[in-house]
XYZ file of C-alpha atoms in Angstrom:
587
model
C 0.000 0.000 0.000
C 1.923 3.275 -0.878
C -1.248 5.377 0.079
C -4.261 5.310 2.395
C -6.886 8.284 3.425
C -7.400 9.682 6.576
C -10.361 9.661 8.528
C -12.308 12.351 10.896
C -12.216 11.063 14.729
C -15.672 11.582 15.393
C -16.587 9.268 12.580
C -14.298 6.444 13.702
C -16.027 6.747 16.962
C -19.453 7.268 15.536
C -19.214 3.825 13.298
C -17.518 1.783 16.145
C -20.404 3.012 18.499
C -22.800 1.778 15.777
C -21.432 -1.810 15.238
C -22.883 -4.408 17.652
C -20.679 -5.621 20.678
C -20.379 -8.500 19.374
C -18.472 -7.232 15.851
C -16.741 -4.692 18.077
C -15.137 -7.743 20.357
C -14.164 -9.744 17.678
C -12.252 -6.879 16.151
C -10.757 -6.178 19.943
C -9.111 -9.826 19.444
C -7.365 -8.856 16.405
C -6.533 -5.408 16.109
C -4.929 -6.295 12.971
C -8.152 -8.312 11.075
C -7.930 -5.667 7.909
C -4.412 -6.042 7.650
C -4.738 -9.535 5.974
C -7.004 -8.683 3.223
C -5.875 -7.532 0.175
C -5.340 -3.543 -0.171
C -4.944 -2.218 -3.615
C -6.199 1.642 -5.466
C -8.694 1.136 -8.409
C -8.251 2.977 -11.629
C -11.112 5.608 -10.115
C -8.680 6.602 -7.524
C -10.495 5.274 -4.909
C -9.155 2.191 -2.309
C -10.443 -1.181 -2.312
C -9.956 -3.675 0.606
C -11.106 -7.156 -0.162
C -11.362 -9.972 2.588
C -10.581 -13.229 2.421
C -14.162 -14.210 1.857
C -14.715 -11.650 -1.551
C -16.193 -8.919 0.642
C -15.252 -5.317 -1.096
C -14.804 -2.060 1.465
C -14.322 1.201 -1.206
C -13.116 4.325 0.005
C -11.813 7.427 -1.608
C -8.178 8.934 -1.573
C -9.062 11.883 0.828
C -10.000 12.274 4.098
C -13.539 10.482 5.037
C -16.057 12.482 6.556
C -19.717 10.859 6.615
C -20.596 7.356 6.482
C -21.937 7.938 2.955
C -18.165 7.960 1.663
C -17.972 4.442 2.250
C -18.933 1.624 0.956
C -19.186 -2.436 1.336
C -20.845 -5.407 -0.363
C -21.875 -7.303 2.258
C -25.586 -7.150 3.733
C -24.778 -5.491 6.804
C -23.316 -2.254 5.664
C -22.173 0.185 6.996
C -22.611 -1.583 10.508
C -20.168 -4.480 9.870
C -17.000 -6.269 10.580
C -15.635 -5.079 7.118
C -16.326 -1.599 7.839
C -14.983 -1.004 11.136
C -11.937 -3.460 10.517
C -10.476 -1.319 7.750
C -11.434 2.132 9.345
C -9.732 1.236 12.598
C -6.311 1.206 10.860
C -6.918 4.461 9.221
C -4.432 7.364 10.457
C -6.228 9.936 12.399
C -7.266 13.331 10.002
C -5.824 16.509 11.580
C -8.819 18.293 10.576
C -9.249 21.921 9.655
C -12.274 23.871 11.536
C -15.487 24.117 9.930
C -16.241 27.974 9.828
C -19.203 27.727 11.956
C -17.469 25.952 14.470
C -14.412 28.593 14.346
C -16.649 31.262 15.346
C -17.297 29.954 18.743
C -13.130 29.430 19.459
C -12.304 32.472 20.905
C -9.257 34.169 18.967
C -5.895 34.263 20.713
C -5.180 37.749 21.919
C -8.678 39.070 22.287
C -10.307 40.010 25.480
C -12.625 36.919 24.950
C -10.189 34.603 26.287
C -9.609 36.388 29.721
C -11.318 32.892 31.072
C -11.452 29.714 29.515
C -15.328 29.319 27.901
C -17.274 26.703 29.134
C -17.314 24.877 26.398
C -13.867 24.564 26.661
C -14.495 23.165 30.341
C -16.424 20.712 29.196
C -14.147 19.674 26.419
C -10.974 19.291 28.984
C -13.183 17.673 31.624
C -14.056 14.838 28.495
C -10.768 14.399 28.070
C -9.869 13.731 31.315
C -12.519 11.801 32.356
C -11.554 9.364 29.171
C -7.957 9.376 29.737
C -8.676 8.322 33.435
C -10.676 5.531 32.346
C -7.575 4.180 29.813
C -5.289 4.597 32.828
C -7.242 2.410 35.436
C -8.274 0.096 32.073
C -4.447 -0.337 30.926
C -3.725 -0.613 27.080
C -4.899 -3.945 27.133
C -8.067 -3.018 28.124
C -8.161 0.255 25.794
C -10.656 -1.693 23.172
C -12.275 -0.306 20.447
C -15.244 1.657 22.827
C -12.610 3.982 24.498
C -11.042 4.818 21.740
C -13.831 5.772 20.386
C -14.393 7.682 23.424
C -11.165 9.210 22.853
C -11.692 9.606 19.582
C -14.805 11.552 20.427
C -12.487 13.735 22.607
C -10.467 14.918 20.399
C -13.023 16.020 18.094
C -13.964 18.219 20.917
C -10.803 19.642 21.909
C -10.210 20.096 18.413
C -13.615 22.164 17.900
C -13.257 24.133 20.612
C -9.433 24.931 20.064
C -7.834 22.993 22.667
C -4.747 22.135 20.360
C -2.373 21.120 22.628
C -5.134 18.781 24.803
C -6.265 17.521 21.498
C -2.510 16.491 19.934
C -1.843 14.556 23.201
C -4.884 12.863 22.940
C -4.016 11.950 19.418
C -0.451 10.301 20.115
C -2.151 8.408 23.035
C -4.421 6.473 20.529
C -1.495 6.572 18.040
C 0.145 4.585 21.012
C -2.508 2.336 22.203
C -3.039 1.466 18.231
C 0.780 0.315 18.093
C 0.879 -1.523 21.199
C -2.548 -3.705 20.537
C -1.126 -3.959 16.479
C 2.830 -5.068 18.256
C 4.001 -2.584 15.811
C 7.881 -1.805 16.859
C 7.126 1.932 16.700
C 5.722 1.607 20.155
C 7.748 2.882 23.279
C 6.212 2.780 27.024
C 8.142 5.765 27.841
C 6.523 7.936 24.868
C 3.270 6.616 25.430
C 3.635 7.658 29.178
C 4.697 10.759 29.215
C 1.980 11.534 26.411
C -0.810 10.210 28.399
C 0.826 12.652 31.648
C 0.351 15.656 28.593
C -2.849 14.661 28.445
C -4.168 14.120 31.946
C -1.821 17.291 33.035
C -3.167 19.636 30.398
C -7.004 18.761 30.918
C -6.507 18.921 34.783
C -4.769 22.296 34.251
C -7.594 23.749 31.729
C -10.159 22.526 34.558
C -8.589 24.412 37.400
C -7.233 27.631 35.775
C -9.301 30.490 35.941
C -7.138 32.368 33.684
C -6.260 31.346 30.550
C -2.824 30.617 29.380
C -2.019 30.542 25.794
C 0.393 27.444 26.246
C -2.547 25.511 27.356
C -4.452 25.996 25.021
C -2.000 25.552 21.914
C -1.953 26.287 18.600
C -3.219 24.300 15.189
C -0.085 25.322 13.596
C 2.894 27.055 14.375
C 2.964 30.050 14.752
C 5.959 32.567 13.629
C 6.039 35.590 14.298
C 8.189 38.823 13.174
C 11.389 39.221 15.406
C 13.335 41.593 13.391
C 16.856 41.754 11.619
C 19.294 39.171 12.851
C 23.051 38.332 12.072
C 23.113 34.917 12.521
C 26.414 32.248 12.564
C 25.912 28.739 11.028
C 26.786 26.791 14.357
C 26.234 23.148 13.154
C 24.266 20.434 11.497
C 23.149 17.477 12.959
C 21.234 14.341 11.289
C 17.599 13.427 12.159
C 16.643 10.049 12.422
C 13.864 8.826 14.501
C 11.863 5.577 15.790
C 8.820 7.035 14.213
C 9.963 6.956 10.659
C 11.171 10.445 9.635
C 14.680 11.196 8.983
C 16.891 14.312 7.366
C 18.664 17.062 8.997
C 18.251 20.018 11.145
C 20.918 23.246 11.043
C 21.463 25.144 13.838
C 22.679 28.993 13.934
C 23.567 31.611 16.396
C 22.904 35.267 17.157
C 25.310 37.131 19.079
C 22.756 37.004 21.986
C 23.449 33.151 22.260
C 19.506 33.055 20.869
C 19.902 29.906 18.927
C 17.532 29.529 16.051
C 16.994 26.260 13.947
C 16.171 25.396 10.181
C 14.904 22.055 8.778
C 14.794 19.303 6.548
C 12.574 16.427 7.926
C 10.274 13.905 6.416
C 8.615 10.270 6.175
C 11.916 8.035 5.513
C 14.689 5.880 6.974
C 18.565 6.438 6.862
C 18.570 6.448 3.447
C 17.806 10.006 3.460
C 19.802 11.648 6.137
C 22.561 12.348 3.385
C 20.668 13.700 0.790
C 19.049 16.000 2.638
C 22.383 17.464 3.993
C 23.108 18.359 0.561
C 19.757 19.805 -0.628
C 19.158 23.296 -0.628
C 16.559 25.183 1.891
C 15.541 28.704 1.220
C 15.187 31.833 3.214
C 14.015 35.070 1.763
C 15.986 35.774 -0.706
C 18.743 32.856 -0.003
C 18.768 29.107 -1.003
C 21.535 27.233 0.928
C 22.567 23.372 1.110
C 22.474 22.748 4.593
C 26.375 21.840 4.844
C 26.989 25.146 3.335
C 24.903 27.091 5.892
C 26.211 25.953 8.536
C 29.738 26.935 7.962
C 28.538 30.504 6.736
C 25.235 32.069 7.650
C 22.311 34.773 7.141
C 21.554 38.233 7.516
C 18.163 38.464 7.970
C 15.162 41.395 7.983
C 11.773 41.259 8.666
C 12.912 37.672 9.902
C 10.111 35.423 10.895
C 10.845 33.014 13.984
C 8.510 30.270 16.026
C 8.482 30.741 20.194
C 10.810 27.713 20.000
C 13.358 29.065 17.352
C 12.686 27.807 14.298
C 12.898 29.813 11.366
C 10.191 30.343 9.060
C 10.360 31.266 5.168
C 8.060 34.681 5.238
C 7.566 36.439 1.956
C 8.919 39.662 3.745
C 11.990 38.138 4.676
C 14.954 40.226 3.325
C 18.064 37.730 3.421
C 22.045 37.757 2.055
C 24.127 34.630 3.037
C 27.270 35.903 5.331
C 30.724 34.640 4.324
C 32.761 31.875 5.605
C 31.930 31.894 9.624
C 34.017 30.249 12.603
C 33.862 29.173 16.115
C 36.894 31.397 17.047
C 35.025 34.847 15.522
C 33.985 37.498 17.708
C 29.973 36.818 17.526
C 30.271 33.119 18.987
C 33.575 32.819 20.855
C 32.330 33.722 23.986
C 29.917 30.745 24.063
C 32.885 28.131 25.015
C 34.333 30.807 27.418
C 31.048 30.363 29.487
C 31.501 27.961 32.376
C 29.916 24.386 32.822
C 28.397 25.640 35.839
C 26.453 28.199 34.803
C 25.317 26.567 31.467
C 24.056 23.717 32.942
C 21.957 25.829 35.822
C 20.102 27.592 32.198
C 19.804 23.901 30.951
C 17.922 23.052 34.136
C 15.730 26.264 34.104
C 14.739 25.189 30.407
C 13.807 21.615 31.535
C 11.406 22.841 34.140
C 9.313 24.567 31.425
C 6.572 22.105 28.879
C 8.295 20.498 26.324
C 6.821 22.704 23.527
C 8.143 25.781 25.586
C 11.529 24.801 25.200
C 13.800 26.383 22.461
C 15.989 25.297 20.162
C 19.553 23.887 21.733
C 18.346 24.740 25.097
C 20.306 21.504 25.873
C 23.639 22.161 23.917
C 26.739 22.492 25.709
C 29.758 24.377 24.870
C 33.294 23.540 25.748
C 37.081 23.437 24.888
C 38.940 20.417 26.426
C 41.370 17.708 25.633
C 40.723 14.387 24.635
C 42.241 12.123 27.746
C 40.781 8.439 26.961
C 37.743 5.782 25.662
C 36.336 3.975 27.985
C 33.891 1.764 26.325
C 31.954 3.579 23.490
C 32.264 6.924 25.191
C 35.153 9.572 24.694
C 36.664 11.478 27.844
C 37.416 15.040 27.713
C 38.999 16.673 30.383
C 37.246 20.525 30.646
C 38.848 22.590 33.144
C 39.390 19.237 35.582
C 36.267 18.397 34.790
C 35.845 14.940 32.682
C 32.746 14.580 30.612
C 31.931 11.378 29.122
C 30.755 12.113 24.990
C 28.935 9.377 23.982
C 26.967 9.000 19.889
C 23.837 10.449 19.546
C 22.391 8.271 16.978
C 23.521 4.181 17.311
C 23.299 3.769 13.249
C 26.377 2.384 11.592
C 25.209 4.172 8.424
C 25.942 7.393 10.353
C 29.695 8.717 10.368
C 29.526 8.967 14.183
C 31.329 5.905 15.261
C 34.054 6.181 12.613
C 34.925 9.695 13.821
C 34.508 8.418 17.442
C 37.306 5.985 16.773
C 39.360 8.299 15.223
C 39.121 10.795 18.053
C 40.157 7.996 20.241
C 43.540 7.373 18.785
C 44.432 10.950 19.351
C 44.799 11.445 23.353
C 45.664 14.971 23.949
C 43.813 16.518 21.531
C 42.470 19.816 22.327
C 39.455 20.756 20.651
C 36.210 23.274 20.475
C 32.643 21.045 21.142
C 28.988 21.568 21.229
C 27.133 18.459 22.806
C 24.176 18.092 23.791
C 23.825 17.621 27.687
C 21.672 14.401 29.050
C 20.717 15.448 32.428
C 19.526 11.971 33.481
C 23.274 10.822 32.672
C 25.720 11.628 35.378
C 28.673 13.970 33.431
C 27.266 12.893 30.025
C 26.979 14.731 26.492
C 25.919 13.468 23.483
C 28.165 14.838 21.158
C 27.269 16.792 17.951
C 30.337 18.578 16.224
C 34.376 19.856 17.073
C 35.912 22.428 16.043
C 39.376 23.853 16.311
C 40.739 24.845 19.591
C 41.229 28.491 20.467
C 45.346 27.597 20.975
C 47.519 24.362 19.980
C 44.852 22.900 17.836
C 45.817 19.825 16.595
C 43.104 19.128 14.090
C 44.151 20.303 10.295
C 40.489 20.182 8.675
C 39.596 21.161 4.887
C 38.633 24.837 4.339
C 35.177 23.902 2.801
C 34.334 22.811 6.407
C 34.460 25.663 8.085
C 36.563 25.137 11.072
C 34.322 22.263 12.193
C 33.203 18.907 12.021
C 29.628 18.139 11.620
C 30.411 14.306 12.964
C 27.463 12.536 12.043
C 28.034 13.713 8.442
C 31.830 14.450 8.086
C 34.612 11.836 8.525
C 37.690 12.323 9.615
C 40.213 10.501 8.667
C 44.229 10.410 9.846
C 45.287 13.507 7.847
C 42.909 15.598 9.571
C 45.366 15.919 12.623
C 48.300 17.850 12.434
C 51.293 14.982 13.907
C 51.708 13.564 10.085
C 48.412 11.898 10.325
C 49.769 9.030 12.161
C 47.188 6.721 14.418
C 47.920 6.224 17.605
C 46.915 3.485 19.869
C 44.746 5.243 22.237
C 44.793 5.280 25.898
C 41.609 3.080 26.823
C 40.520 3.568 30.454
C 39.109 0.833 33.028
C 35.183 0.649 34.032
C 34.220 3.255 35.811
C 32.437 2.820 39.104
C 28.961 1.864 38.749
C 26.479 4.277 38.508
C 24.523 4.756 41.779
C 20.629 3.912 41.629
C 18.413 5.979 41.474
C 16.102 6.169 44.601
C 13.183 7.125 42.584
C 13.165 3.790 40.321
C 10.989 2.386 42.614
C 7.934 4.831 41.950
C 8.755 5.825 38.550
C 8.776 1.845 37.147
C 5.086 1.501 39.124
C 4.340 4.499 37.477
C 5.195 3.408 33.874
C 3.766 -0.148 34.748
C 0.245 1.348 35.576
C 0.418 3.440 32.219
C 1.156 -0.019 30.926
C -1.471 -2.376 32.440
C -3.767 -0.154 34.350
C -4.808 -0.509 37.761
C -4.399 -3.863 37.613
C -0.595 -3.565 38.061
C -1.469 -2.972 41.750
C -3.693 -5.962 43.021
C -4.407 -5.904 46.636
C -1.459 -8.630 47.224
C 1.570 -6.439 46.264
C 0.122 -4.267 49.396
C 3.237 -5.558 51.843
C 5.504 -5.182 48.983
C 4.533 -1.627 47.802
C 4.701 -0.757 51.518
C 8.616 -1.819 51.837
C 9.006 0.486 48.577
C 7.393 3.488 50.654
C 9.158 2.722 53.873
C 12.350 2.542 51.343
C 11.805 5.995 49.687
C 11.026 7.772 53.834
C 13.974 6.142 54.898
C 16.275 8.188 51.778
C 14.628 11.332 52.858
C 11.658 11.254 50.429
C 8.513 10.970 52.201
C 6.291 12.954 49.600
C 7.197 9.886 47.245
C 6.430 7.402 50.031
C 3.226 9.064 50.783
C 1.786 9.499 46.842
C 2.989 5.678 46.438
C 1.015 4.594 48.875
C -2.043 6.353 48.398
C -1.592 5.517 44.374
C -2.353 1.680 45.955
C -5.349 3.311 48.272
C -6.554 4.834 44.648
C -6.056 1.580 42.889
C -8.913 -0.099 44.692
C -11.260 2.731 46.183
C -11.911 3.665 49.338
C -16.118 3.671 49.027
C -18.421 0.755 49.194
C -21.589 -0.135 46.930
C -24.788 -1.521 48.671
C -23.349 -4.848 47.496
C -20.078 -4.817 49.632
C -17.613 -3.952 46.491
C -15.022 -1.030 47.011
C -15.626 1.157 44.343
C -12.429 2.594 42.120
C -12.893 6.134 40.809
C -11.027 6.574 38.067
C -10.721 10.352 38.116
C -9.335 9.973 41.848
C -6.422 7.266 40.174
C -5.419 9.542 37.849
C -5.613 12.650 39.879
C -3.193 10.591 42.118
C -0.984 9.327 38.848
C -0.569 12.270 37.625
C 0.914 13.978 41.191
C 3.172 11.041 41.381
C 4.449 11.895 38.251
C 4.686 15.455 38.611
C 6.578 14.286 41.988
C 9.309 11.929 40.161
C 9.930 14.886 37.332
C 10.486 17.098 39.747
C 12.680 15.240 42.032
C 14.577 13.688 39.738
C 15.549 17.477 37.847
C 16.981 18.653 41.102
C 18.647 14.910 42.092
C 20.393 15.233 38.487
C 21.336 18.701 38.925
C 22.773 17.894 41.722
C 25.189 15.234 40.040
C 26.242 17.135 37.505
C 27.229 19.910 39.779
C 29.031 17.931 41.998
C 31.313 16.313 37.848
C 31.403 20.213 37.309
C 33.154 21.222 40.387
């Protein structure tokens, strides 16, 4: 199949709603039914599903809307197996608003979204009430009927302009559909911190009497004017992700430190990482290959920027390309003069805001150091007596990052210029992302057309790139380090993830004694907010109210109320616990 349409939520969930239980079980067995019958797009541009039985579904090549778009030969059409089967695989339209409905969504800016409407409410209290139910029900009890619940969610938040509640709420079924289809594309810790967005947002919408715009979201991006800006190509770095998109993103610099990001990614797989290093991407006036731009630059008026830095291509835009640009000029030099210290107490202010607050390279690193070992696939470089441990971004041999990692590691006492990109989880660890040439005693001797830098998951170096005659050397490999120390938190955080996993279910009444060790556990290493929320996330698990007949009954709302605290808890906790780390590798 190279192409398939999309379909509205709100008729997915109005045609699984329709179908009798018993269709809508059978197809909660096997997620994957439609996927065995044959797929194919007629000569009338239209796409034809036929089962293994002869049955024909038709659909056309655009997004489906009504129920009258559809069609099937059987005799129970359009509330059959056949039907819902093929639909349920469909990717999830992303909608424009009808103009009737965009009248009621308040515009950003105006005086009409002082409070949140109630219809806006309502939408976020849906939302939540639905994602609480998937919570306590697990994914493997996320069946067909809530998704269509959540599928009728997001038509809401959608209508009502809830953008940010409603793209959560989209991933989350994007998830559950990947998990109950064993598609690889599926990752618990995605999946978990989108169904936190979710519950989080909603909640927050709920109890806010003010509004805030980062709530609420946007449909698009939005870019807005910010001006002239002289800005130095700083590096490129390959895209390549679990989700199926690949090419390259180029980052520059303003004299500010204000780092700003252009580009190139699509549907695809390593294949075209490359290629898109060397295709063009325009700006105003200026069309640039990526490799080129990020060894010169722009000058830019009327420029156009996103909240989170990226650049965008308005007509207005006034742009010349700047010559030949290096880490040691005036603009950018300052930025590896900064100590680790202070940059990493801005990294931690950016990772307390949302996600979609954060800018671009609000994470990068800058230092000058020397090369003093390997020790296993990570590179040690010794920063003011400070040794960070520079480990590959992306683990694909296709990638020039582990050749130029082994190169780097032959040439102990090498002093270089690197950006990296700090992982605050990792104890005195940097992903890193390009070198450059020291400010004194360089010993790297790179080609002109590369600007003074080495873009390492695209460049390779090879032995004439360093000055000593471009001899190898052996390398000075270092022991194991001492293990890491555990993290006190694991306990809470891994219940937390399980739940997200398997629901409520994850905490049956038996684990009580061991859950209760866990607590006594965290109290006893001076965490007693995380022994408290872990035990009343047990308390939560099985209610605290009986029916008439005896039963405790479980509130959902009250679980996820409770999940979503304990989360909130562990994010927190663990920020300031890794700060803490890395201060004490950066002193």
């Amino acid at each position: 199949m190279s192409k398939e349409p999309k379909i509205c939520p709100n008729l997915l969930a109005a045609v699984t709603e329709a179908a009798p239980k018993r269709l809508v079980r059978k197809l909660d067995k096997n997620p994957k039914l439609a996927r065995q019958w044959l797929w194919e797009v007629t000569s009338e541009n239209a796409l034809q599903v036929t089962t293994d039985k002869g049955e024909r579904v038709t659909l056309p090549l655009k997004t489906l809307t009504e129920i009258e778009q559809i069609e099937c030969t059987c005799l129970l059409a359009p509330r059959c197996l056949h039907i819902l089967a093929v639909l349920s695989l469909l990717e999830i339209a992303h909608t424009e608003l009808s103009a009737s409905a965009a009248d009621d969504v308040p515009a950003a800016g105006t005086a009409a979204t002082a409070k949140f409407s109630e219809k806006e409410l309502q939408a976020a209290r849906v939302a939540f009430e639905t994602g609480a139910q998937i919570l306590a029900a697990g994914i493997p009890g996320s069946g067909p009927l809530l998704q269509a619940n959540l599928l009728r969610a997001i038509h809401s938040c959608r209508t009502n302009g809830l953008h940010r509640l409603a793209t959560a709420s989209v991933r989350v079924l994007q998830a559950i559909r990947q998990y109950r289809e064993e598609s690889p594309l599926f990752h618990l810790a995605d999946y978990t911190d989108n169904l936190l967005e979710l519950l989080e947002v909603a909640l927050a919408i709920d109890t806010s009497i003010e509004v805030a715009e980062a709530l609420r979201g946007t449909a698009r991006r939005k870019y807005e004017e910010v001006g002239s800006l002289k800005l130095t190509g700083l590096l490129c770095e390959p895209i390549l992700t679990d989700s199926g998109y690949a090419g390259v993103c180029t980052y520059l610099i303003d004299g500010k430190g204000r780092v700003y990001s252009l580009s190139d990614v699509m549907p695809g797989d390593t294949s075209r990482v490359r290629p898109a290093y060397s295709a063009p991407i325009s700006v105003g006036d200026v069309s640039l290959a990526h490799k080129h731009l990020c060894c010169q630059g722009l000058l830019l008026q009327q420029a156009t920027a996103s909240s989170d830095g990226r650049l965008g291509h308005g007509k207005k835009t006034k742009s010349a390309r700047r010559q030949k640009t290096a880490w040691n000029d005036e603009d950018v030099s300052h930025l590896w003069q900064a100590d680790l210290k202070s940059q990493l107490e801005s990294i931690v202010q950016h990772a307390q805001k949302p996600l979609l607050q954060r800018r671009a390279g609000w994470n990068f690193i800058f230092f000058e150091g020397t090369i003093v070992g390997v020790q296993r696939r990570a590179l040690l470089v010794n920063v003011a007596s400070t040794v960070l441990r520079c480990i590959v971004p992306i683990e694909d041999e296709s990638l020039s990052y582990h050749e130029n990692f082994q190169q780097l590691g032959r040439q102990p006492g090498l002093q270089m210029r690197a950006v990296g990109r700090v992982l605050l989880n990792k104890k005195g660890t940097v992903e890193l992302l390009a070198i450059g040439e020291a400010a004194e005693e360089c010993g790297l001797a790179l080609p002109e057309k590369w600007g003074g830098r080495v873009n390492l998951g695209y460049e390779r170096l090879q032995g004439l790139h360093f000055k000593e005659g471009g001899e190898e050397k052996q390398g000075l490999f270092l022991g194991q380090s001492a293990a890491p120390q555990p993290d006190p938190l694991h306990v809470l955080s891994r219940r937390l993830r399980r739940m997200a996993l398997g629901g409520r279910a994850t905490l049956p009444p038996e684990a009580a004694q061991e859950i209760e060790l866990e607590a006594s556990r965290l109290a006893k290493q001076m965490m007693p907010t995380g022994a408290r929320l872990l035990r009343q996330l047990l308390e939560a698990a099985h209610g605290t109210e009986r029916t008439i007949a005896g039963v405790k009954q479980v509130e959902p709302v009250n679980l996820a109320k409770t999940w979503v605290a304990a989360n909130v808890y562990v994010a927190a906790a663990s920020l300031d616990l890794n700060r803490k780390l890395w201060l004490s590798v950066s002193r």
